[in-house]
Coordinates of C-alpha atoms in Angstrom, one line a residue:
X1 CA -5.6 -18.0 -34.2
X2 CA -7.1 -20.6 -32.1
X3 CA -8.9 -18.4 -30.5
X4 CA -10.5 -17.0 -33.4
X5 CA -11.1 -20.4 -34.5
X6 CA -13.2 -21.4 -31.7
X7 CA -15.5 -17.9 -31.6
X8 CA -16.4 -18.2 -34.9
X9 CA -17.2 -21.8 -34.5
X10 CA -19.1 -21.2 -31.8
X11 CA -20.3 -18.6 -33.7
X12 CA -21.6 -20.9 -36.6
X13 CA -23.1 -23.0 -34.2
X14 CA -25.3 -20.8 -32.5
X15 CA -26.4 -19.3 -36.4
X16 CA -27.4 -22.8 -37.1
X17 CA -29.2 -23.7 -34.4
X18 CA -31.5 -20.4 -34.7
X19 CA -31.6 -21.6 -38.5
X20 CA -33.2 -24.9 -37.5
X21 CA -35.5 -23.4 -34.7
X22 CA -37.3 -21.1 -37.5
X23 CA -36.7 -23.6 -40.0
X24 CA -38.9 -26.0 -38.0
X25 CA -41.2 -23.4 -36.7
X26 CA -42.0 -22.6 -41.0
X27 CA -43.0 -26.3 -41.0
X28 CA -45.3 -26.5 -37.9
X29 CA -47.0 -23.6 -39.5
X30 CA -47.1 -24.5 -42.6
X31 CA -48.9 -27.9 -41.6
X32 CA -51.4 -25.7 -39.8
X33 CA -52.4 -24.3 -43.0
X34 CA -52.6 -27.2 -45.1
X35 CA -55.4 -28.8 -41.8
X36 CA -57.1 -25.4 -41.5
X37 CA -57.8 -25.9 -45.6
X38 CA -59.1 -28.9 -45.1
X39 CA -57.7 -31.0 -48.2
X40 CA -57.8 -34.7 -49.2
X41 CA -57.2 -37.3 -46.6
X42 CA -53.4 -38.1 -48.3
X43 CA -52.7 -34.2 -47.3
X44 CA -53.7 -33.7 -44.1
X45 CA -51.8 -37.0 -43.2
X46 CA -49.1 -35.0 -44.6
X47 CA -50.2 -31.9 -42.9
X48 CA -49.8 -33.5 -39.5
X49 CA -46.2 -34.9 -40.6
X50 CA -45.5 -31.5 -40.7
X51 CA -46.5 -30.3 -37.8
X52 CA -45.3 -33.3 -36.0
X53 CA -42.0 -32.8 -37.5
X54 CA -41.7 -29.0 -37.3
X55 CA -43.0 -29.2 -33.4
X56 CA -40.1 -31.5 -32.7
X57 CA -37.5 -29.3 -34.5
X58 CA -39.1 -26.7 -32.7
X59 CA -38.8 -28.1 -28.9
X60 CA -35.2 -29.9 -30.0
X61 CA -33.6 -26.6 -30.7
X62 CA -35.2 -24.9 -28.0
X63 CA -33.7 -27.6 -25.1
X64 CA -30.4 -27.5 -27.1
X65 CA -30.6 -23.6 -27.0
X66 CA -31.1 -24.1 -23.4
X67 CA -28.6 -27.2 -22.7
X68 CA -26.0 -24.8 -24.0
X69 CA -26.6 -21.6 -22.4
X70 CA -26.8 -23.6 -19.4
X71 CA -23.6 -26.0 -19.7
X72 CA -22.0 -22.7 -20.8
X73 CA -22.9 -20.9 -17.7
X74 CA -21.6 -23.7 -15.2
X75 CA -18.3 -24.1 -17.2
X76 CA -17.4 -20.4 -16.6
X77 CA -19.2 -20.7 -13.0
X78 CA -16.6 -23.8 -12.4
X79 CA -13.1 -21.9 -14.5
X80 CA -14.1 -18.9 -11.9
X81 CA -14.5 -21.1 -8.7
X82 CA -11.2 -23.0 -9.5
X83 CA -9.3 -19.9 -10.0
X84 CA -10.2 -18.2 -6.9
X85 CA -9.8 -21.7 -5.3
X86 CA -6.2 -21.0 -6.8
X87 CA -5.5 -17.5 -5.8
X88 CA -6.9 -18.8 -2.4
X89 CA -4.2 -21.6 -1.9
X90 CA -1.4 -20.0 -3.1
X91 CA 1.0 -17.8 -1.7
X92 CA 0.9 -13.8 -3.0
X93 CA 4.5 -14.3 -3.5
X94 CA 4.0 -17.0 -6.1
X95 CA 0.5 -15.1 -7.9
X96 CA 2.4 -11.7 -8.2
X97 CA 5.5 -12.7 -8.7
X98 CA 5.5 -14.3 -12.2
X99 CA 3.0 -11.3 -13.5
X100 CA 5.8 -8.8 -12.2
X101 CA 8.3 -10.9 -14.9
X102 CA 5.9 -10.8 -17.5
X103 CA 5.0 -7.3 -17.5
X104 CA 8.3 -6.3 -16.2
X105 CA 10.7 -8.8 -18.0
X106 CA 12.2 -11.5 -15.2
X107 CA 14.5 -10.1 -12.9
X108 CA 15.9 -10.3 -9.6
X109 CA 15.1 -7.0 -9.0
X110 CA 11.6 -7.0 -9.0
X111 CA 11.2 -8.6 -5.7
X112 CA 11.8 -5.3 -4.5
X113 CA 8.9 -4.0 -5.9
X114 CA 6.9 -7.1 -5.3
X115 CA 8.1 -6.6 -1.2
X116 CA 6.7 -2.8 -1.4
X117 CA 3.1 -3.5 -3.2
X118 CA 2.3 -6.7 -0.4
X119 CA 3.7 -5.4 2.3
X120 CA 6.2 -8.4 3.0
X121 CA 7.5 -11.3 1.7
X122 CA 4.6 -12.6 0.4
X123 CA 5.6 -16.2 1.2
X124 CA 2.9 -17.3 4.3
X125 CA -0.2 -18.5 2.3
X126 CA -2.9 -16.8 4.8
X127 CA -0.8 -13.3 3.9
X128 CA 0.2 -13.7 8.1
X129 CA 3.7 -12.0 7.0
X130 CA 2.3 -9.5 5.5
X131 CA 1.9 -5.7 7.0
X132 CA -0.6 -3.4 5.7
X133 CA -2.3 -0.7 7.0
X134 CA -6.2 0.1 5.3
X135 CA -6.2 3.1 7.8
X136 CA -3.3 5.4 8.3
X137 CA -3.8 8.9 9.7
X138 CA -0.4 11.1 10.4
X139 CA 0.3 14.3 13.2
X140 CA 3.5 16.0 12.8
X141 CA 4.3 18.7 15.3
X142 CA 7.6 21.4 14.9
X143 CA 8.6 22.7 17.1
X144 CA 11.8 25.5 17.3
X145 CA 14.6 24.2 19.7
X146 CA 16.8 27.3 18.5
X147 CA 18.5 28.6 15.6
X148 CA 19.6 25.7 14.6
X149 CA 17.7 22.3 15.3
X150 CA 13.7 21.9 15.6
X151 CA 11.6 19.0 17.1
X152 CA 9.6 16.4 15.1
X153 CA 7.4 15.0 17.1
X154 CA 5.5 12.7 15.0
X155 CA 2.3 10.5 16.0
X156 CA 1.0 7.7 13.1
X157 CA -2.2 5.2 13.6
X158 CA -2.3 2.1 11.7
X159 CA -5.2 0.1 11.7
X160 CA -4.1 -3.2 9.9
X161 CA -6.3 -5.2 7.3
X162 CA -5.3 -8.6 9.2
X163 CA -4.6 -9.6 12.4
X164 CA -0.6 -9.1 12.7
X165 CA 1.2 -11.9 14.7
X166 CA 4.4 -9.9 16.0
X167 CA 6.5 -10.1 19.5
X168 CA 8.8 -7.6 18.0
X169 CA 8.4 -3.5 17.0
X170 CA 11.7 -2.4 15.6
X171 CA 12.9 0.8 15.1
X172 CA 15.8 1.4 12.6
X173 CA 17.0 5.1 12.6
X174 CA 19.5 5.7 9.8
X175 CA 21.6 8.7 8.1
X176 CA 22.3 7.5 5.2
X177 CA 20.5 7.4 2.1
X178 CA 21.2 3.7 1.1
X179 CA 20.1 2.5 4.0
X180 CA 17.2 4.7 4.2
X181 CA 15.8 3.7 0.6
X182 CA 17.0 -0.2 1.7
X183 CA 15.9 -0.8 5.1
X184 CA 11.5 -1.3 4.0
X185 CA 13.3 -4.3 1.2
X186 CA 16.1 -5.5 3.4
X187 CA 13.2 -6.1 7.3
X188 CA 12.8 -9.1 8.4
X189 CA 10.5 -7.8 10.9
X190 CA 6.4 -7.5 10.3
X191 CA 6.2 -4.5 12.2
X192 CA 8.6 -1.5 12.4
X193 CA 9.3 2.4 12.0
X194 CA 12.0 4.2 10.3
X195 CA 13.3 7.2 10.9
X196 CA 15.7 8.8 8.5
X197 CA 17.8 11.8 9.9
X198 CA 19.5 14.4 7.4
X199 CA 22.6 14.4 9.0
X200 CA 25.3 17.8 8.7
X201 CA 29.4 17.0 8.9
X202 CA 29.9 20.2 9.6
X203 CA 26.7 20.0 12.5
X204 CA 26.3 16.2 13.5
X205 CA 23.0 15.4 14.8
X206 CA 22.5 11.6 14.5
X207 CA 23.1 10.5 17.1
X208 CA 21.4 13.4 19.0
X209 CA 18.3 12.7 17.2
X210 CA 18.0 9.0 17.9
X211 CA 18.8 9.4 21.8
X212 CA 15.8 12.2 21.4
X213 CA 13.9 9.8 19.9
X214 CA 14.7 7.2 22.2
X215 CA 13.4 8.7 25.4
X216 CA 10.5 10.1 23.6
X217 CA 8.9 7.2 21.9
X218 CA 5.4 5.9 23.1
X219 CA 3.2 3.3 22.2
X220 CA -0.4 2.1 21.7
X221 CA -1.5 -1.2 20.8
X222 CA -5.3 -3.1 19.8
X223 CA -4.6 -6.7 19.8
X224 CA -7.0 -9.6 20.5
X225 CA -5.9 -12.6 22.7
X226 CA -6.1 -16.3 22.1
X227 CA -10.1 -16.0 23.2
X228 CA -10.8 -13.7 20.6
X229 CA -11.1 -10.7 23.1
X230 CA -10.5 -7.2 21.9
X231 CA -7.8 -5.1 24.4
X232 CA -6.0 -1.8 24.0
X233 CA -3.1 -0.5 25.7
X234 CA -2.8 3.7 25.5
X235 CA 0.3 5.8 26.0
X236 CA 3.2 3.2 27.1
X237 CA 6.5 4.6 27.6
X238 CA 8.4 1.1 26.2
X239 CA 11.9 0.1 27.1
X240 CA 13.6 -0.1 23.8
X241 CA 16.8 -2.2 23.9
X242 CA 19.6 -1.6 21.4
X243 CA 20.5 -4.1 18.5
X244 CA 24.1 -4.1 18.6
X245 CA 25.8 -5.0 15.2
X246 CA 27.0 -7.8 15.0
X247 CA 23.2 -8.9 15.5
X248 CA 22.0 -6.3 12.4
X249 CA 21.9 -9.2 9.8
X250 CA 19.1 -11.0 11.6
X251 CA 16.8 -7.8 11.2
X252 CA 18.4 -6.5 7.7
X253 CA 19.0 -9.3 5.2
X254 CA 21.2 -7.2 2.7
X255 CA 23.6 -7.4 5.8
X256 CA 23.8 -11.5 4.6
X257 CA 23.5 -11.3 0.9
X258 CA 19.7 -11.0 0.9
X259 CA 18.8 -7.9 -1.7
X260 CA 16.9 -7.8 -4.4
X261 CA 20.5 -7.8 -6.7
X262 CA 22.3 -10.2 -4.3
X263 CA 24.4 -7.7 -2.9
X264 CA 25.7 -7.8 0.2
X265 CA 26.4 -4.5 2.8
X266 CA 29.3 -4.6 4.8
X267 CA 27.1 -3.7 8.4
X268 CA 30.8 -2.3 9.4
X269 CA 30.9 0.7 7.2
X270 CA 27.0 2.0 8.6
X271 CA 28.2 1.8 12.4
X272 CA 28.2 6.2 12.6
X273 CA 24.8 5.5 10.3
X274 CA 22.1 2.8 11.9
X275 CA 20.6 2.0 14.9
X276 CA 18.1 -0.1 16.2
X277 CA 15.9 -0.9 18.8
X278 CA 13.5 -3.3 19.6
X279 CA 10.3 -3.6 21.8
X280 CA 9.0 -6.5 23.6
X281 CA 5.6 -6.1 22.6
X282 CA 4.6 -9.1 24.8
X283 CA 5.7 -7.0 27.7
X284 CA 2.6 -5.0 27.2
X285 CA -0.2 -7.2 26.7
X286 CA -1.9 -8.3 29.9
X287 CA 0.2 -10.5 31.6
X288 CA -1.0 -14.2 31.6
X289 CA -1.3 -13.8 27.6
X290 CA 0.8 -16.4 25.7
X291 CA -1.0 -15.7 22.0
X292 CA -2.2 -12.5 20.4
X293 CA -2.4 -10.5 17.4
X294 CA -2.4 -6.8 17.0
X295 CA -4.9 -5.3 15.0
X296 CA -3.2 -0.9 15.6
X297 CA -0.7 0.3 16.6
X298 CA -0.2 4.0 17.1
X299 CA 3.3 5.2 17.8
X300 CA 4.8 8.6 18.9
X301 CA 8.3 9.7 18.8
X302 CA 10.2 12.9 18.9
X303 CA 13.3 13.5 16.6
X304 CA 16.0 16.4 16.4
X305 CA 16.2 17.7 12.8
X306 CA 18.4 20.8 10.8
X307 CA 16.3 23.9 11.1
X308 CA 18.2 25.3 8.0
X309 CA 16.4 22.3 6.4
X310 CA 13.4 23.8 6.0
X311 CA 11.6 20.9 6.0
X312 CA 10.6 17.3 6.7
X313 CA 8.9 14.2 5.4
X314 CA 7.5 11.1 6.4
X315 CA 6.9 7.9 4.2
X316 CA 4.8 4.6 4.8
X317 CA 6.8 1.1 6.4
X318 CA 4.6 -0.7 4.2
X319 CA 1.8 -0.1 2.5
X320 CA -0.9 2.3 4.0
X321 CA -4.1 4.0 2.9
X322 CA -3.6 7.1 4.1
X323 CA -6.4 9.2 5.0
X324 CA -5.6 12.3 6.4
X325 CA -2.2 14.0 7.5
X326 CA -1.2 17.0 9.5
X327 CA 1.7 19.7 10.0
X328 CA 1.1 21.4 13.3
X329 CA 3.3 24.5 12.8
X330 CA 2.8 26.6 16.2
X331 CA 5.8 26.2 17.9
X332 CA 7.8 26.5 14.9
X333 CA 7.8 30.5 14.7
X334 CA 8.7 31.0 11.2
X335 CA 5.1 33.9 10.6
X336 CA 1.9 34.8 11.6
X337 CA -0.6 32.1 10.4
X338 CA -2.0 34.7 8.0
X339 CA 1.5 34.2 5.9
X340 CA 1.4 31.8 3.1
X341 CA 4.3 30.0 4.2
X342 CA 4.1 26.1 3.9
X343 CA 3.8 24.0 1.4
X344 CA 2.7 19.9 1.3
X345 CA 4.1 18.0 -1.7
X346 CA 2.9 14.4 -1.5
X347 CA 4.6 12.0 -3.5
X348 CA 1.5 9.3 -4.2
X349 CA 0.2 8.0 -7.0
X350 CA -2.6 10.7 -6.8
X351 CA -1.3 14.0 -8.3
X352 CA -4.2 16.0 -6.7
X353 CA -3.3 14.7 -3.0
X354 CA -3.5 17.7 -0.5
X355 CA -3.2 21.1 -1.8
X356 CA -1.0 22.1 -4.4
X357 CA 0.5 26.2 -3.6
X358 CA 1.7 27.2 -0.7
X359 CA -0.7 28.5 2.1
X360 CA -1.2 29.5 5.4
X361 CA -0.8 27.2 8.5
X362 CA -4.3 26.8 9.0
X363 CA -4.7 25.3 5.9
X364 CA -1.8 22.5 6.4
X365 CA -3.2 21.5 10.0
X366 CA -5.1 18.8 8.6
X367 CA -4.9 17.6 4.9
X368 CA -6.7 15.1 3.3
X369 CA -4.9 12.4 1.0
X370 CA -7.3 9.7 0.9
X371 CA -4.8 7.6 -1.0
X372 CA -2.8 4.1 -1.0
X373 CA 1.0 4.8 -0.2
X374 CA 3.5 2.2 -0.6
X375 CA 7.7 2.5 0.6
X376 CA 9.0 4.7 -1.7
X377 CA 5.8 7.4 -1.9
X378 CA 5.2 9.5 1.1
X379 CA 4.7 13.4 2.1
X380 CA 6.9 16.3 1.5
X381 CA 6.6 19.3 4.0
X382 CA 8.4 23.0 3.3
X383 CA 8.8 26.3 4.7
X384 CA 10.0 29.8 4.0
X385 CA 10.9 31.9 6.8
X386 CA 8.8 35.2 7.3
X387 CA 11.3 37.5 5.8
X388 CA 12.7 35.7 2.9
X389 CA 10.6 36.0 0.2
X390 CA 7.2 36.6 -1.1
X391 CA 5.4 33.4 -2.5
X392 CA 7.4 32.4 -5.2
X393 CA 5.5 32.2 -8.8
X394 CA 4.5 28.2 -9.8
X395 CA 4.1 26.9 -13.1
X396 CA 0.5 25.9 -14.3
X397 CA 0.9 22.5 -12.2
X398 CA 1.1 24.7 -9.1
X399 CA 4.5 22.9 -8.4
X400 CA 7.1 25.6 -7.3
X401 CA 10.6 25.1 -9.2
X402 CA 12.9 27.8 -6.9
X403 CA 12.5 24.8 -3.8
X404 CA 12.7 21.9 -5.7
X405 CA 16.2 21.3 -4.2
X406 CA 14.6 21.3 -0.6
X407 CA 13.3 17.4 -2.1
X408 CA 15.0 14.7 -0.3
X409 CA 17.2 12.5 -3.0
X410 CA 14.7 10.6 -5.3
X411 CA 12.0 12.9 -5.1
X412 CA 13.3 15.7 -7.5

């Protein structure tokens, strides 16, 4: 109501001040006639009241037109400058945090999706504890071991929006779900990897996987030093030295009570389920260098997976535009490229992201997503084997219901 009030007083206002401008505008005119008549000396000294008085109106209503527009124009001008002066100062904690409880309702649970959308905790006001990467591009290769296990050998650039100022890369490798869906929340560290392993009781290949992945993982790194001088390291075999557990709660904080519901993990029950390691990235910088911040990082691992699985996915750390993605499917020998065997399901906000049947490997070599990913959205990737099956009819969506149980938990 007070709103409405004030437009339509303004409103009235501006109606009135265009009423007095042609109001006094009639007058000046009107005391041009009665001179251009030339009439008794009384009325032209009337006449030129007229004009006097109408030329007046005239020029007061014009400045006061003009006064207004103006003062208008700096009072929005100086609301804009002190809310950006605001958003400037504040943490992005504190700005999106609030407008999550008002849109969401408040609740302790929205700090989970407040961590996911900035990329941290939000609580540094220059965003340095934040992660987020404007350029992402993904290579995953498969390749057959035997009949039972195939490599993943994935290889993911970030380029990062702002300088990153980490000592630390972690990677958590985890068979469990909980964890899996917990760990982007629950890291205390800027800048990490997870790998999540679909692990088999009846075939256990956990720990396999992560000692695979140990010995396989290399690094590359753009920072610039303390001068302001650009570096980049290539190909770096790192030593990665194991987080024992009794040390997991200073990298997890749901291992001390620190989720989004206040609920607190036993780190006792997830010793058969998490690893970690963690790279010294100062060890790689030039030596001499006491202060840098990374601007990429491209990382390469290998990991042992369930051939019967018929498929793998990879998901973003933190938030990532991802621009393109790619399945290298040569040394997987499941058909001649000709067979429309795979199929990329991305789980984005874009429905359109990468192509939406199943097709030949040449055509799942490099996809483009072009899209923002956050933890919880990622890429889906599926085979057939040559003889199963031919190409299973899809609804109208081009979404193919017969696999949908190949979808890791949460993206049925």
């Amino acid at each position: 109501m007070p709103g409405r009030l004030s437009r339509r007083s303004r409103r009235v206002s501006l109606r009135q001040l265009r009423l007095l401008a042609v109001g006094a505008g009639l007058v000046a005119v009107l005391g041009m006639v009665l001179l251009l008549l030339g009439a008794n000396p009384r009325l032209t000294s009337v006449a030129w009241a007229l004009v006097a008085f109408g030329t007046v109106g005239l020029v007061a209503a014009t400045l006061v037109g003009i006064v207004r527009r103006e003062l208008r124009h700096e009072a929005t001008r100086l609301v804009d400058t002190v809310a950006q002066g605001i958003l400037e100062v504040l943490p992005p904690a504190e700005i999106l945090g609030p407008l999550l409880d008002r849109v969401y309702g408040p609740s302790e649970h929205n700090r989970a999706i407040l961590t996911s959308v900035l990329g941290g905790a939000g609580l540094a006001t220059d965003g340095s504890d934040l992660t987020i990467s404007e350029h992402t591009d993904v290579v995953c290769r498969l390749n057959r071991v035997d009949d039972v296990y195939f490599q993943l050998v994935m290889e993911v650039d970030y380029a990062f929006r702002r300088r990153v100022p980490a000592s630390t890369f972690v990677f958590f490798a985890t068979s469990d779900p909980v964890l899996r869906d917990s760990i982007v929340v629950g890291s205390t560290q800027s800048l990490f990897e997870l790998w999540f392993v679909s692990d088999d009781a009846k075939t256990p290949v956990f720990d396999d996987s992560v000692e695979s992945m140990r010995a396989s993982v290399r690094l590359g790194m753009t920072y610039v030093d303390g001068d302001n001088d650009r570096h980049e390291i290539t190909d770096v075999a790192p030593a990665l030295r194991e987080i024992h557990s009794p040390d997991w709660p200073k990298y997890l904080s749901f291992f001390r009570g620190g989720t989004a519901g206040g609920t607190q993990l036993d780190h006792r029950h997830y010793l058969a389920k998490l690893r970690m390691f963690e790279v010294d990235l100062s060890t790689l910088v030039t030596p001499g260098t006491h202060s840098y911040r990374i601007l990429g990082i491209h990382v390469r691992s290998t990991t042992l997976q369930l051939l019967d699985n018929r498929s793998c996915f990879w998901h973003p750390p933190y938030p990532c535009f991802v621009r393109t993605i790619g399945f290298d499917t040569s040394g997987l020998d499941v058909g001649t490229p000709q067979d429309e065997l795979f199929r990329v399901h991305p789980f984005t906000s874009r429905s359109d992201a990468g192509p939406l049947r199943w097709v030949s490997s040449d055509e799942v070599r490099r996809v483009e997503l072009n899209t923002w990913c956050v933890p919880g959205n990622g890429v889906h990737f599926m085979w057939r084997e040559e003889h199963t099956c031919s190409v299973p009819p899809a609804d109208q969506h081009g979404r193919d219901r017969t696999h949908d149980n190949q979808l890791p938990p949460g993206m049925r």
